[in-house]
């Protein structure tokens, strides 16, 4: 049994419960720090407690999966906000040398996140001043990168963007980025020295031009100098990286898992994405490598099928979108037919739905009702395309190692509940009920939001379970749905799946639940 330690980016279900669920289904044992030591929203975790916990637990572990921002700056979001100095952060990083000295056989899988340039003016996940100065900082970010790439032809735009910002705001924002970039460069040194087994530095909510792209090029150049590419990845992603590194840890010593990729359109690999700097096919390749997987030469030799629902041309935020997503460049009924054929052939199929960010495509969900969703090796459709792909790849790569059927069903069904029932349907309904509240802080309306959420989603969760898992011999127990933070973006849907010896596996699903779901 593999013994893992996990220091996650924060305590949201996708960053903590999801990787724990993947580990549980394979029979691995995972320990995490005390909840009070971990970050909550923009409140930093306790780095001293994390250090002490790590030193105490490390001698009984085989592998450590660690978010550098949590270890060194209190969390992924706090790392964008706290004023801790570089020397303090680097001192905290050095605990990784200590744990390797205490346990020379430990494999350390570390990940960091290039500071994002947020697409909206969030004053909570970013610096407080970002609510006012977000547009100007985004303009500066693009102008600085364009100037770095294209030279003096972009000088005037950079000068104008610089002049539009208060000097102290720009200096603080750029200084935070520089501190975090140096932290990642020092992590590269630890990788070159053999302290780390693998390092992933990912780009959160990135785009073609911006300071994140500039940071990426600096990191890549240093990786070239150090010759560490065999153990280093740099690509768009963030919250899903613990799942990718968990996959690497659990498959250590095995041949790379081979994936056969199917797209919903014949040109799907070239589809454009909103929160990534590259087309869908290149993002798929990056996430496969991030989890230690390779492309298969045929479905017959693949360990799993990665089925990717791409937009026809480019992602869009509002469903349905007939201009760029639901276009003649793909054919969803044929895509679903291939999923059925793969399942009938006994292949492990993990479905990644990236047609729209921030939830499943409702039209695809309707078409999927004819499939036995309980037979899927994995399902994912949450947040960015990178978040979705990282989760789906992990499900597929670990499919052959599943030892606990109930834990596997729990992990897959949890994604269906969150990515489909909440993100694609209920979240918008709760928002409408509240009258379009602030996306950043629900304030006093949180209780109303959670009560409405519970009323809406609980019967739908049970209905989908009954239809697709009802004859599986497994039993579902539901907790009380609520919100992870005082905003609608992330829900929490506690559920437990256990073996139910009394259940009769009839093989016949109950009546369709499509009438109970929004159309």
Short mmCIF file of C-alpha atoms in Angstrom, two decimals:
data_model
loop_
_atom_site.label_atom_id
_atom_site.label_comp_id
_atom_site.label_asym_id
_atom_site.label_seq_id
_atom_site.Cartn_x
_atom_site.Cartn_y
_atom_site.Cartn_z
CA UNK A 1 0.00 0.00 0.00
CA UNK A 2 1.40 3.38 -1.03
CA UNK A 3 1.62 5.89 1.82
CA UNK A 4 1.18 9.49 0.73
CA UNK A 5 1.38 12.90 2.34
CA UNK A 6 -0.63 15.66 0.67
CA UNK A 7 -0.27 19.43 1.23
CA UNK A 8 -2.96 20.87 -1.08
CA UNK A 9 -3.48 24.38 -2.50
CA UNK A 10 -6.48 24.84 -0.15
CA UNK A 11 -9.45 22.96 1.28
CA UNK A 12 -11.98 23.22 -1.56
CA UNK A 13 -13.39 19.85 -2.71
CA UNK A 14 -11.60 19.87 -6.10
CA UNK A 15 -8.20 20.51 -4.52
CA UNK A 16 -8.53 18.27 -1.47
CA UNK A 17 -11.48 15.85 -1.51
CA UNK A 18 -11.03 14.98 -5.19
CA UNK A 19 -7.39 13.82 -5.00
CA UNK A 20 -8.20 12.02 -1.74
CA UNK A 21 -11.01 10.21 -3.54
CA UNK A 22 -8.68 9.13 -6.34
CA UNK A 23 -6.20 7.79 -3.81
CA UNK A 24 -8.92 6.00 -1.84
CA UNK A 25 -10.21 4.14 -4.90
CA UNK A 26 -6.73 2.67 -5.48
CA UNK A 27 -6.25 1.61 -1.87
CA UNK A 28 -3.54 4.17 -1.12
CA UNK A 29 -3.26 5.71 2.34
CA UNK A 30 -3.14 9.52 2.42
CA UNK A 31 -2.51 11.88 5.30
CA UNK A 32 -3.21 15.61 5.14
CA UNK A 33 -2.33 18.38 7.60
CA UNK A 34 -4.85 19.55 10.20
CA UNK A 35 -7.58 21.65 8.63
CA UNK A 36 -6.67 24.67 10.77
CA UNK A 37 -3.17 24.66 9.26
CA UNK A 38 -4.51 24.89 5.68
CA UNK A 39 -5.63 28.04 3.85
CA UNK A 40 -9.29 29.00 3.69
CA UNK A 41 -10.26 31.36 0.88
CA UNK A 42 -7.79 34.28 1.16
CA UNK A 43 -6.83 33.50 4.79
CA UNK A 44 -3.32 31.96 4.78
CA UNK A 45 -2.58 28.61 6.33
CA UNK A 46 -0.13 28.25 9.19
CA UNK A 47 3.23 27.58 7.55
CA UNK A 48 4.92 26.80 10.90
CA UNK A 49 2.35 24.11 11.66
CA UNK A 50 2.72 22.70 8.16
CA UNK A 51 6.47 22.44 8.63
CA UNK A 52 6.13 20.69 11.98
CA UNK A 53 3.51 18.29 10.61
CA UNK A 54 5.68 17.43 7.64
CA UNK A 55 8.76 16.73 9.73
CA UNK A 56 6.70 14.56 12.06
CA UNK A 57 5.07 12.43 9.35
CA UNK A 58 7.72 12.10 6.68
CA UNK A 59 9.56 9.02 7.91
CA UNK A 60 6.46 6.87 7.50
CA UNK A 61 5.68 8.07 3.94
CA UNK A 62 6.57 6.88 0.45
CA UNK A 63 5.71 10.09 -1.35
CA UNK A 64 4.86 13.73 -0.70
CA UNK A 65 2.65 15.82 -2.97
CA UNK A 66 3.11 19.45 -2.01
CA UNK A 67 1.80 22.78 -3.21
CA UNK A 68 4.74 25.19 -2.92
CA UNK A 69 2.45 28.17 -2.37
CA UNK A 70 0.81 26.50 0.64
CA UNK A 71 4.12 25.40 2.12
CA UNK A 72 5.92 28.72 1.60
CA UNK A 73 3.26 31.45 1.43
CA UNK A 74 0.16 30.02 3.10
CA UNK A 75 -1.83 28.91 0.05
CA UNK A 76 -2.43 29.37 -3.66
CA UNK A 77 -4.67 32.41 -3.23
CA UNK A 78 -2.79 33.90 -0.24
CA UNK A 79 0.39 33.71 -2.35
CA UNK A 80 -1.11 36.43 -4.55
CA UNK A 81 -1.88 38.62 -1.56
CA UNK A 82 0.51 38.19 1.39
CA UNK A 83 3.52 40.48 1.89
CA UNK A 84 5.90 37.77 3.20
CA UNK A 85 9.40 38.45 1.92
CA UNK A 86 11.36 36.29 -0.48
CA UNK A 87 13.90 35.21 2.13
CA UNK A 88 11.12 34.01 4.41
CA UNK A 89 9.54 32.02 1.59
CA UNK A 90 12.86 30.43 0.63
CA UNK A 91 13.56 29.50 4.23
CA UNK A 92 10.22 27.67 4.33
CA UNK A 93 11.08 25.94 1.05
CA UNK A 94 14.23 24.48 2.60
CA UNK A 95 12.16 22.12 4.73
CA UNK A 96 12.03 19.92 1.63
CA UNK A 97 15.77 19.36 1.97
CA UNK A 98 15.21 18.38 5.58
CA UNK A 99 12.51 15.85 4.84
CA UNK A 100 14.63 14.21 2.14
CA UNK A 101 17.48 13.93 4.65
CA UNK A 102 15.12 12.33 7.18
CA UNK A 103 13.72 9.94 4.57
CA UNK A 104 16.11 9.47 1.63
CA UNK A 105 13.62 7.13 -0.08
CA UNK A 106 10.88 9.75 -0.12
CA UNK A 107 9.64 10.88 -3.54
CA UNK A 108 8.63 14.55 -3.54
CA UNK A 109 6.18 15.71 -6.20
CA UNK A 110 5.96 19.50 -5.97
CA UNK A 111 3.84 22.00 -7.82
CA UNK A 112 3.66 25.76 -8.02
CA UNK A 113 1.39 28.19 -9.84
CA UNK A 114 2.57 31.16 -11.87
CA UNK A 115 0.70 34.18 -10.50
CA UNK A 116 -2.32 34.64 -12.69
CA UNK A 117 -3.53 37.83 -14.32
CA UNK A 118 -7.17 37.49 -13.32
CA UNK A 119 -9.78 37.95 -16.04
CA UNK A 120 -12.16 39.75 -13.66
CA UNK A 121 -11.75 42.43 -10.99
CA UNK A 122 -11.83 40.19 -7.93
CA UNK A 123 -10.65 42.05 -4.79
CA UNK A 124 -10.62 38.88 -2.65
CA UNK A 125 -8.71 36.29 -4.65
CA UNK A 126 -6.32 39.02 -5.81
CA UNK A 127 -4.83 42.05 -4.09
CA UNK A 128 -7.55 44.30 -2.66
CA UNK A 129 -6.71 47.02 -5.17
CA UNK A 130 -7.39 44.66 -8.08
CA UNK A 131 -11.09 45.48 -7.82
CA UNK A 132 -10.31 49.01 -8.97
CA UNK A 133 -7.13 48.58 -10.97
CA UNK A 134 -7.69 45.15 -12.54
CA UNK A 135 -8.37 46.48 -16.08
CA UNK A 136 -5.26 48.64 -16.00
CA UNK A 137 -3.08 45.84 -14.67
CA UNK A 138 -4.36 43.49 -17.36
CA UNK A 139 -3.56 46.08 -20.02
CA UNK A 140 -0.06 46.48 -18.61
CA UNK A 141 0.41 42.71 -18.51
CA UNK A 142 -0.41 42.33 -22.19
CA UNK A 143 1.62 45.38 -23.21
CA UNK A 144 4.70 44.23 -21.28
CA UNK A 145 4.66 40.79 -22.87
CA UNK A 146 4.03 42.14 -26.35
CA UNK A 147 6.96 44.50 -25.93
CA UNK A 148 9.17 41.66 -24.67
CA UNK A 149 8.29 39.56 -27.71
CA UNK A 150 8.00 42.12 -30.50
CA UNK A 151 10.31 44.91 -29.44
CA UNK A 152 10.10 48.67 -29.94
CA UNK A 153 6.99 48.53 -32.11
CA UNK A 154 5.10 47.92 -28.85
CA UNK A 155 6.88 50.63 -26.84
CA UNK A 156 4.10 53.25 -27.03
CA UNK A 157 1.45 50.81 -25.80
CA UNK A 158 3.64 49.79 -22.88
CA UNK A 159 4.36 53.41 -21.97
CA UNK A 160 0.65 54.24 -22.01
CA UNK A 161 -0.27 51.20 -19.90
CA UNK A 162 2.45 52.08 -17.39
CA UNK A 163 1.32 55.71 -17.14
CA UNK A 164 -2.28 54.69 -16.47
CA UNK A 165 -1.38 52.98 -13.18
CA UNK A 166 -0.32 54.46 -9.82
CA UNK A 167 3.39 53.63 -9.40
CA UNK A 168 2.95 52.06 -5.97
CA UNK A 169 0.16 49.77 -7.23
CA UNK A 170 2.20 48.57 -10.18
CA UNK A 171 5.35 48.12 -8.09
CA UNK A 172 3.54 46.02 -5.48
CA UNK A 173 1.79 43.85 -8.07
CA UNK A 174 4.93 43.23 -10.11
CA UNK A 175 6.94 42.66 -6.92
CA UNK A 176 4.58 39.89 -5.81
CA UNK A 177 4.99 38.21 -9.17
CA UNK A 178 8.77 38.49 -8.96
CA UNK A 179 8.89 36.95 -5.47
CA UNK A 180 6.82 33.97 -6.55
CA UNK A 181 8.82 33.53 -9.75
CA UNK A 182 12.08 33.38 -7.79
CA UNK A 183 10.49 30.81 -5.48
CA UNK A 184 9.75 28.64 -8.52
CA UNK A 185 13.27 29.13 -9.86
CA UNK A 186 14.66 27.90 -6.53
CA UNK A 187 12.34 24.89 -6.76
CA UNK A 188 13.93 24.16 -10.14
CA UNK A 189 17.30 24.13 -8.38
CA UNK A 190 15.95 21.58 -5.88
CA UNK A 191 14.82 19.48 -8.81
CA UNK A 192 18.25 19.65 -10.45
CA UNK A 193 19.87 18.65 -7.15
CA UNK A 194 17.65 15.59 -6.81
CA UNK A 195 15.68 16.82 -3.81
CA UNK A 196 12.47 16.76 -5.84
CA UNK A 197 11.31 13.79 -7.90
CA UNK A 198 9.11 15.89 -10.16
CA UNK A 199 8.12 19.55 -10.39
CA UNK A 200 5.14 21.07 -12.17
CA UNK A 201 4.79 24.84 -12.43
CA UNK A 202 1.46 25.61 -14.03
CA UNK A 203 -0.27 28.70 -15.38
CA UNK A 204 -3.65 29.60 -13.88
CA UNK A 205 -6.19 31.42 -16.08
CA UNK A 206 -3.56 32.29 -18.65
CA UNK A 207 -3.76 33.69 -22.18
CA UNK A 208 -1.64 34.12 -25.28
CA UNK A 209 -0.11 37.42 -24.12
CA UNK A 210 0.60 38.48 -20.56
CA UNK A 211 3.07 38.43 -17.69
CA UNK A 212 2.27 34.78 -17.01
CA UNK A 213 3.59 33.94 -20.46
CA UNK A 214 6.70 35.99 -19.69
CA UNK A 215 7.19 34.07 -16.44
CA UNK A 216 6.72 30.79 -18.30
CA UNK A 217 9.47 31.63 -20.77
CA UNK A 218 11.86 32.48 -17.92
CA UNK A 219 11.13 29.19 -16.19
CA UNK A 220 11.54 27.25 -19.42
CA UNK A 221 14.86 28.95 -20.13
CA UNK A 222 16.16 28.00 -16.70
CA UNK A 223 14.93 24.43 -17.18
CA UNK A 224 16.93 24.36 -20.42
CA UNK A 225 20.06 25.47 -18.54
CA UNK A 226 19.60 22.93 -15.77
CA UNK A 227 18.66 20.06 -18.08
CA UNK A 228 15.69 18.99 -15.96
CA UNK A 229 12.95 18.59 -18.57
CA UNK A 230 12.66 14.84 -17.95
CA UNK A 231 11.21 15.70 -14.52
CA UNK A 232 9.64 19.13 -15.13
CA UNK A 233 6.35 20.31 -16.60
CA UNK A 234 5.12 23.83 -17.31
CA UNK A 235 1.65 24.18 -18.82
CA UNK A 236 -1.79 25.74 -18.17
CA UNK A 237 -3.42 24.36 -15.05
CA UNK A 238 -3.74 24.89 -11.30
CA UNK A 239 -6.34 23.27 -9.05
CA UNK A 240 -6.14 19.84 -10.72
CA UNK A 241 -2.37 19.39 -10.41
CA UNK A 242 -2.56 17.41 -7.13
CA UNK A 243 -4.53 14.79 -9.12
CA UNK A 244 -1.84 14.65 -11.82
CA UNK A 245 1.00 14.30 -9.34
CA UNK A 246 -0.96 11.78 -7.29
CA UNK A 247 -1.22 9.74 -10.50
CA UNK A 248 2.54 9.94 -10.97
CA UNK A 249 3.12 8.84 -7.39
CA UNK A 250 0.67 5.92 -7.53
CA UNK A 251 1.99 4.69 -10.88
CA UNK A 252 5.65 4.98 -9.97
CA UNK A 253 7.54 1.94 -11.26
CA UNK A 254 4.86 1.13 -13.85
CA UNK A 255 5.09 1.84 -17.59
CA UNK A 256 3.47 5.14 -18.60
CA UNK A 257 -0.30 4.82 -18.99
CA UNK A 258 -1.23 4.98 -22.69
CA UNK A 259 -4.18 7.13 -23.73
CA UNK A 260 -6.16 7.03 -26.95
CA UNK A 261 -7.75 10.45 -27.42
CA UNK A 262 -11.14 10.90 -29.10
CA UNK A 263 -12.47 14.38 -29.83
CA UNK A 264 -16.11 15.33 -30.39
CA UNK A 265 -15.12 16.93 -33.71
CA UNK A 266 -12.56 15.82 -36.28
CA UNK A 267 -10.84 19.20 -35.84
CA UNK A 268 -11.19 19.16 -32.06
CA UNK A 269 -7.47 19.32 -31.38
CA UNK A 270 -7.37 22.77 -32.92
CA UNK A 271 -10.27 24.21 -30.88
CA UNK A 272 -9.59 27.47 -29.03
CA UNK A 273 -9.86 27.84 -25.25
CA UNK A 274 -10.65 30.85 -23.08
CA UNK A 275 -8.36 30.38 -20.09
CA UNK A 276 -5.39 28.70 -21.80
CA UNK A 277 -2.64 29.88 -24.12
CA UNK A 278 -2.82 26.98 -26.59
CA UNK A 279 -5.33 24.91 -28.58
CA UNK A 280 -7.12 21.92 -27.10
CA UNK A 281 -4.88 19.25 -28.60
CA UNK A 282 -1.71 20.77 -27.19
CA UNK A 283 -3.36 21.19 -23.81
CA UNK A 284 -4.34 17.50 -23.87
CA UNK A 285 -0.74 16.51 -24.61
CA UNK A 286 0.52 18.70 -21.77
CA UNK A 287 -1.88 17.22 -19.24
CA UNK A 288 -1.10 13.68 -20.30
CA UNK A 289 2.59 14.33 -19.75
CA UNK A 290 1.88 16.11 -16.46
CA UNK A 291 0.34 12.89 -15.14
CA UNK A 292 3.11 10.71 -16.59
CA UNK A 293 1.01 9.39 -19.49
CA UNK A 294 1.74 8.99 -23.20
CA UNK A 295 -0.37 8.84 -26.34
CA UNK A 296 -1.31 5.39 -27.59
CA UNK A 297 -0.95 4.37 -31.24
CA UNK A 298 -4.36 2.70 -31.33
CA UNK A 299 -7.39 2.10 -29.13
CA UNK A 300 -6.48 -1.57 -28.87
CA UNK A 301 -3.16 -0.89 -27.16
CA UNK A 302 -4.43 1.99 -25.00
CA UNK A 303 -4.82 1.67 -21.25
CA UNK A 304 -7.69 4.13 -21.41
CA UNK A 305 -9.68 6.26 -23.81
CA UNK A 306 -9.67 9.98 -23.10
CA UNK A 307 -12.88 11.24 -24.67
CA UNK A 308 -12.73 15.03 -25.05
CA UNK A 309 -15.79 17.11 -25.85
CA UNK A 310 -14.28 20.18 -27.50
CA UNK A 311 -16.05 23.29 -28.79
CA UNK A 312 -16.59 23.44 -32.53
CA UNK A 313 -14.27 26.43 -32.89
CA UNK A 314 -13.68 28.06 -29.52
CA UNK A 315 -15.05 27.98 -25.99
CA UNK A 316 -17.77 30.41 -24.94
CA UNK A 317 -19.06 31.30 -21.49
CA UNK A 318 -22.84 31.23 -22.06
CA UNK A 319 -24.81 28.16 -23.10
CA UNK A 320 -25.95 27.53 -25.74
CA UNK A 321 -23.48 29.21 -28.09
CA UNK A 322 -24.15 28.51 -31.76
CA UNK A 323 -21.43 30.81 -33.05
CA UNK A 324 -18.30 29.10 -31.72
CA UNK A 325 -19.24 26.03 -29.63
CA UNK A 326 -22.22 24.16 -31.01
CA UNK A 327 -21.26 24.42 -34.68
CA UNK A 328 -21.06 21.97 -37.62
CA UNK A 329 -17.38 21.47 -36.75
CA UNK A 330 -18.41 18.64 -34.41
CA UNK A 331 -21.22 16.09 -34.19
CA UNK A 332 -22.22 15.26 -30.63
CA UNK A 333 -24.50 12.28 -31.42
CA UNK A 334 -21.66 10.54 -33.25
CA UNK A 335 -19.30 11.36 -30.37
CA UNK A 336 -21.68 9.72 -27.90
CA UNK A 337 -21.98 6.71 -30.21
CA UNK A 338 -18.21 6.23 -30.04
CA UNK A 339 -18.35 6.40 -26.25
CA UNK A 340 -20.94 3.64 -26.25
CA UNK A 341 -18.85 1.54 -28.63
CA UNK A 342 -15.77 1.94 -26.43
CA UNK A 343 -17.73 0.95 -23.34
CA UNK A 344 -19.21 -2.05 -25.17
CA UNK A 345 -15.67 -3.08 -26.12
CA UNK A 346 -14.69 -3.08 -22.44
CA UNK A 347 -12.38 -0.08 -22.67
CA UNK A 348 -11.76 2.26 -19.75
CA UNK A 349 -13.30 5.56 -20.85
CA UNK A 350 -12.70 8.86 -19.08
CA UNK A 351 -14.79 11.76 -20.36
CA UNK A 352 -13.49 15.33 -20.31
CA UNK A 353 -16.09 17.94 -21.27
CA UNK A 354 -14.30 21.19 -22.18
CA UNK A 355 -16.81 22.68 -24.62
CA UNK A 356 -17.66 25.39 -22.08
CA UNK A 357 -15.65 26.44 -19.03
CA UNK A 358 -17.21 26.26 -15.58
CA UNK A 359 -19.51 23.31 -16.04
CA UNK A 360 -20.72 20.56 -18.33
CA UNK A 361 -22.37 21.18 -21.67
CA UNK A 362 -26.10 20.75 -21.11
CA UNK A 363 -26.73 19.37 -24.60
CA UNK A 364 -24.09 16.67 -24.16
CA UNK A 365 -25.58 15.78 -20.77
CA UNK A 366 -28.94 15.14 -22.43
CA UNK A 367 -27.34 12.85 -25.00
CA UNK A 368 -25.42 10.97 -22.31
CA UNK A 369 -28.63 9.79 -20.65
CA UNK A 370 -28.70 6.79 -22.97
CA UNK A 371 -25.33 5.58 -21.69
CA UNK A 372 -24.59 3.63 -18.54
CA UNK A 373 -22.63 6.41 -16.84
CA UNK A 374 -21.71 4.07 -14.00
CA UNK A 375 -19.46 2.24 -16.49
CA UNK A 376 -17.27 5.30 -17.09
CA UNK A 377 -13.75 5.18 -15.68
CA UNK A 378 -13.92 8.92 -15.14
CA UNK A 379 -15.88 12.10 -15.74
CA UNK A 380 -14.89 15.74 -15.46
CA UNK A 381 -16.28 19.08 -16.62
CA UNK A 382 -15.27 21.64 -14.01
CA UNK A 383 -13.89 25.17 -14.32
CA UNK A 384 -11.10 25.64 -16.87
CA UNK A 385 -10.25 23.18 -19.62
CA UNK A 386 -7.06 22.41 -17.74
CA UNK A 387 -8.93 21.61 -14.52
CA UNK A 388 -11.20 19.26 -16.44
CA UNK A 389 -8.46 17.51 -18.41
CA UNK A 390 -6.21 16.96 -15.40
CA UNK A 391 -9.00 15.24 -13.51
CA UNK A 392 -10.12 13.12 -16.46
CA UNK A 393 -6.56 11.99 -17.22
CA UNK A 394 -6.05 10.96 -13.59
CA UNK A 395 -9.24 8.91 -13.61
CA UNK A 396 -8.21 7.14 -16.80
CA UNK A 397 -4.59 6.51 -15.84
CA UNK A 398 -5.61 5.04 -12.47
CA UNK A 399 -8.50 2.96 -13.80
CA UNK A 400 -6.51 -0.28 -13.83
CA UNK A 401 -5.49 0.25 -10.20
CA UNK A 402 -8.98 0.63 -8.76
CA UNK A 403 -9.38 -1.67 -5.77
CA UNK A 404 -12.42 -0.13 -4.12
CA UNK A 405 -15.43 -0.06 -6.43
CA UNK A 406 -17.52 2.03 -4.05
CA UNK A 407 -14.76 4.63 -3.69
CA UNK A 408 -14.43 4.80 -7.48
CA UNK A 409 -18.16 5.34 -7.90
CA UNK A 410 -18.04 8.00 -5.20
CA UNK A 411 -15.23 9.86 -6.98
CA UNK A 412 -16.93 9.76 -10.38
CA UNK A 413 -20.39 10.60 -9.07
CA UNK A 414 -19.01 13.49 -7.04
CA UNK A 415 -17.77 15.06 -10.28
CA UNK A 416 -21.15 14.51 -11.95
CA UNK A 417 -22.91 16.20 -9.03
CA UNK A 418 -20.57 19.21 -8.99
CA UNK A 419 -19.79 19.63 -12.69
CA UNK A 420 -23.24 18.90 -14.10
CA UNK A 421 -25.96 19.28 -11.51
CA UNK A 422 -24.40 22.30 -9.81
CA UNK A 423 -22.16 24.11 -12.24
CA UNK A 424 -24.22 23.54 -15.40
CA UNK A 425 -27.67 23.90 -13.83
CA UNK A 426 -28.26 24.83 -10.19
CA UNK A 427 -25.65 27.55 -9.81
CA UNK A 428 -27.35 29.79 -12.36
CA UNK A 429 -30.74 29.11 -10.77
CA UNK A 430 -29.50 30.09 -7.32
CA UNK A 431 -27.94 33.22 -8.79
CA UNK A 432 -31.23 34.14 -10.46
CA UNK A 433 -33.10 33.54 -7.21
CA UNK A 434 -30.77 35.95 -5.42
CA UNK A 435 -31.14 38.57 -8.13
CA UNK A 436 -27.60 38.53 -9.58
CA UNK A 437 -25.58 38.98 -6.37
CA UNK A 438 -21.93 40.01 -6.25
CA UNK A 439 -19.74 37.24 -7.69
CA UNK A 440 -17.09 38.03 -5.08
CA UNK A 441 -18.97 38.00 -1.76
CA UNK A 442 -22.55 36.90 -1.04
CA UNK A 443 -22.58 38.66 2.31
CA UNK A 444 -25.85 38.24 4.19
CA UNK A 445 -27.47 36.35 1.30
CA UNK A 446 -25.29 33.28 1.81
CA UNK A 447 -27.83 31.52 4.03
CA UNK A 448 -30.58 32.08 1.45
CA UNK A 449 -28.26 30.82 -1.29
CA UNK A 450 -27.46 27.63 0.57
CA UNK A 451 -31.09 26.94 1.49
CA UNK A 452 -32.12 27.38 -2.15
CA UNK A 453 -29.26 25.18 -3.30
CA UNK A 454 -30.26 22.38 -0.95
CA UNK A 455 -33.87 22.52 -2.10
CA UNK A 456 -32.95 22.49 -5.78
CA UNK A 457 -30.14 20.00 -6.01
CA UNK A 458 -30.84 17.30 -3.44
CA UNK A 459 -33.67 15.54 -5.34
CA UNK A 460 -31.71 15.83 -8.58
CA UNK A 461 -28.67 14.15 -7.05
CA UNK A 462 -30.81 11.24 -5.90
CA UNK A 463 -32.56 10.98 -9.26
CA UNK A 464 -29.32 10.78 -11.26
CA UNK A 465 -27.92 8.21 -8.83
CA UNK A 466 -31.06 6.08 -9.13
CA UNK A 467 -30.98 6.19 -12.91
CA UNK A 468 -27.31 5.46 -13.53
CA UNK A 469 -26.02 3.77 -10.36
CA UNK A 470 -29.23 2.37 -8.91
CA UNK A 471 -28.56 -1.18 -10.08
CA UNK A 472 -24.87 -1.17 -9.17
CA UNK A 473 -25.11 -2.83 -5.78
CA UNK A 474 -23.89 0.37 -4.15
CA UNK A 475 -25.59 2.65 -1.65
CA UNK A 476 -25.57 6.47 -1.65
CA UNK A 477 -25.72 8.59 1.48
CA UNK A 478 -26.07 12.35 1.05
CA UNK A 479 -24.89 15.10 3.33
CA UNK A 480 -26.09 18.69 3.28
CA UNK A 481 -25.02 20.72 0.23
CA UNK A 482 -23.45 24.11 0.97
CA UNK A 483 -20.93 26.59 -0.39
CA UNK A 484 -17.19 26.30 0.08
CA UNK A 485 -16.70 30.08 0.33
CA UNK A 486 -19.12 33.05 0.56
CA UNK A 487 -19.64 33.01 -3.21
CA UNK A 488 -21.45 30.77 -5.67
CA UNK A 489 -18.42 29.61 -7.60
CA UNK A 490 -17.64 26.49 -5.56
CA UNK A 491 -20.19 24.20 -3.96
CA UNK A 492 -19.68 21.39 -1.46
CA UNK A 493 -21.74 18.23 -1.90
CA UNK A 494 -20.92 15.69 0.81
CA UNK A 495 -21.76 12.15 -0.24
CA UNK A 496 -20.63 8.67 0.66
CA UNK A 497 -20.93 5.53 -1.47
CA UNK A 498 -20.73 2.12 0.16
CA UNK A 499 -21.36 -1.47 -0.87
CA UNK A 500 -25.00 -2.46 -0.39
CA UNK A 501 -25.28 -6.26 -0.11
CA UNK A 502 -29.06 -6.03 -0.07
CA UNK A 503 -29.19 -4.33 -3.46
CA UNK A 504 -30.32 -6.42 -6.40
CA UNK A 505 -28.38 -5.80 -9.59
CA UNK A 506 -31.22 -5.94 -12.06
CA UNK A 507 -29.30 -4.22 -14.85
CA UNK A 508 -32.42 -2.16 -15.65
CA UNK A 509 -32.17 1.54 -14.86
CA UNK A 510 -35.07 3.30 -13.18
CA UNK A 511 -37.20 5.76 -15.09
CA UNK A 512 -35.48 8.64 -16.85
CA UNK A 513 -34.69 11.68 -14.74
CA UNK A 514 -34.54 14.13 -17.62
CA UNK A 515 -37.93 15.56 -16.63
CA UNK A 516 -36.52 16.54 -13.23
CA UNK A 517 -33.58 18.45 -14.70
CA UNK A 518 -33.61 21.85 -16.38
CA UNK A 519 -33.59 21.57 -20.16
#
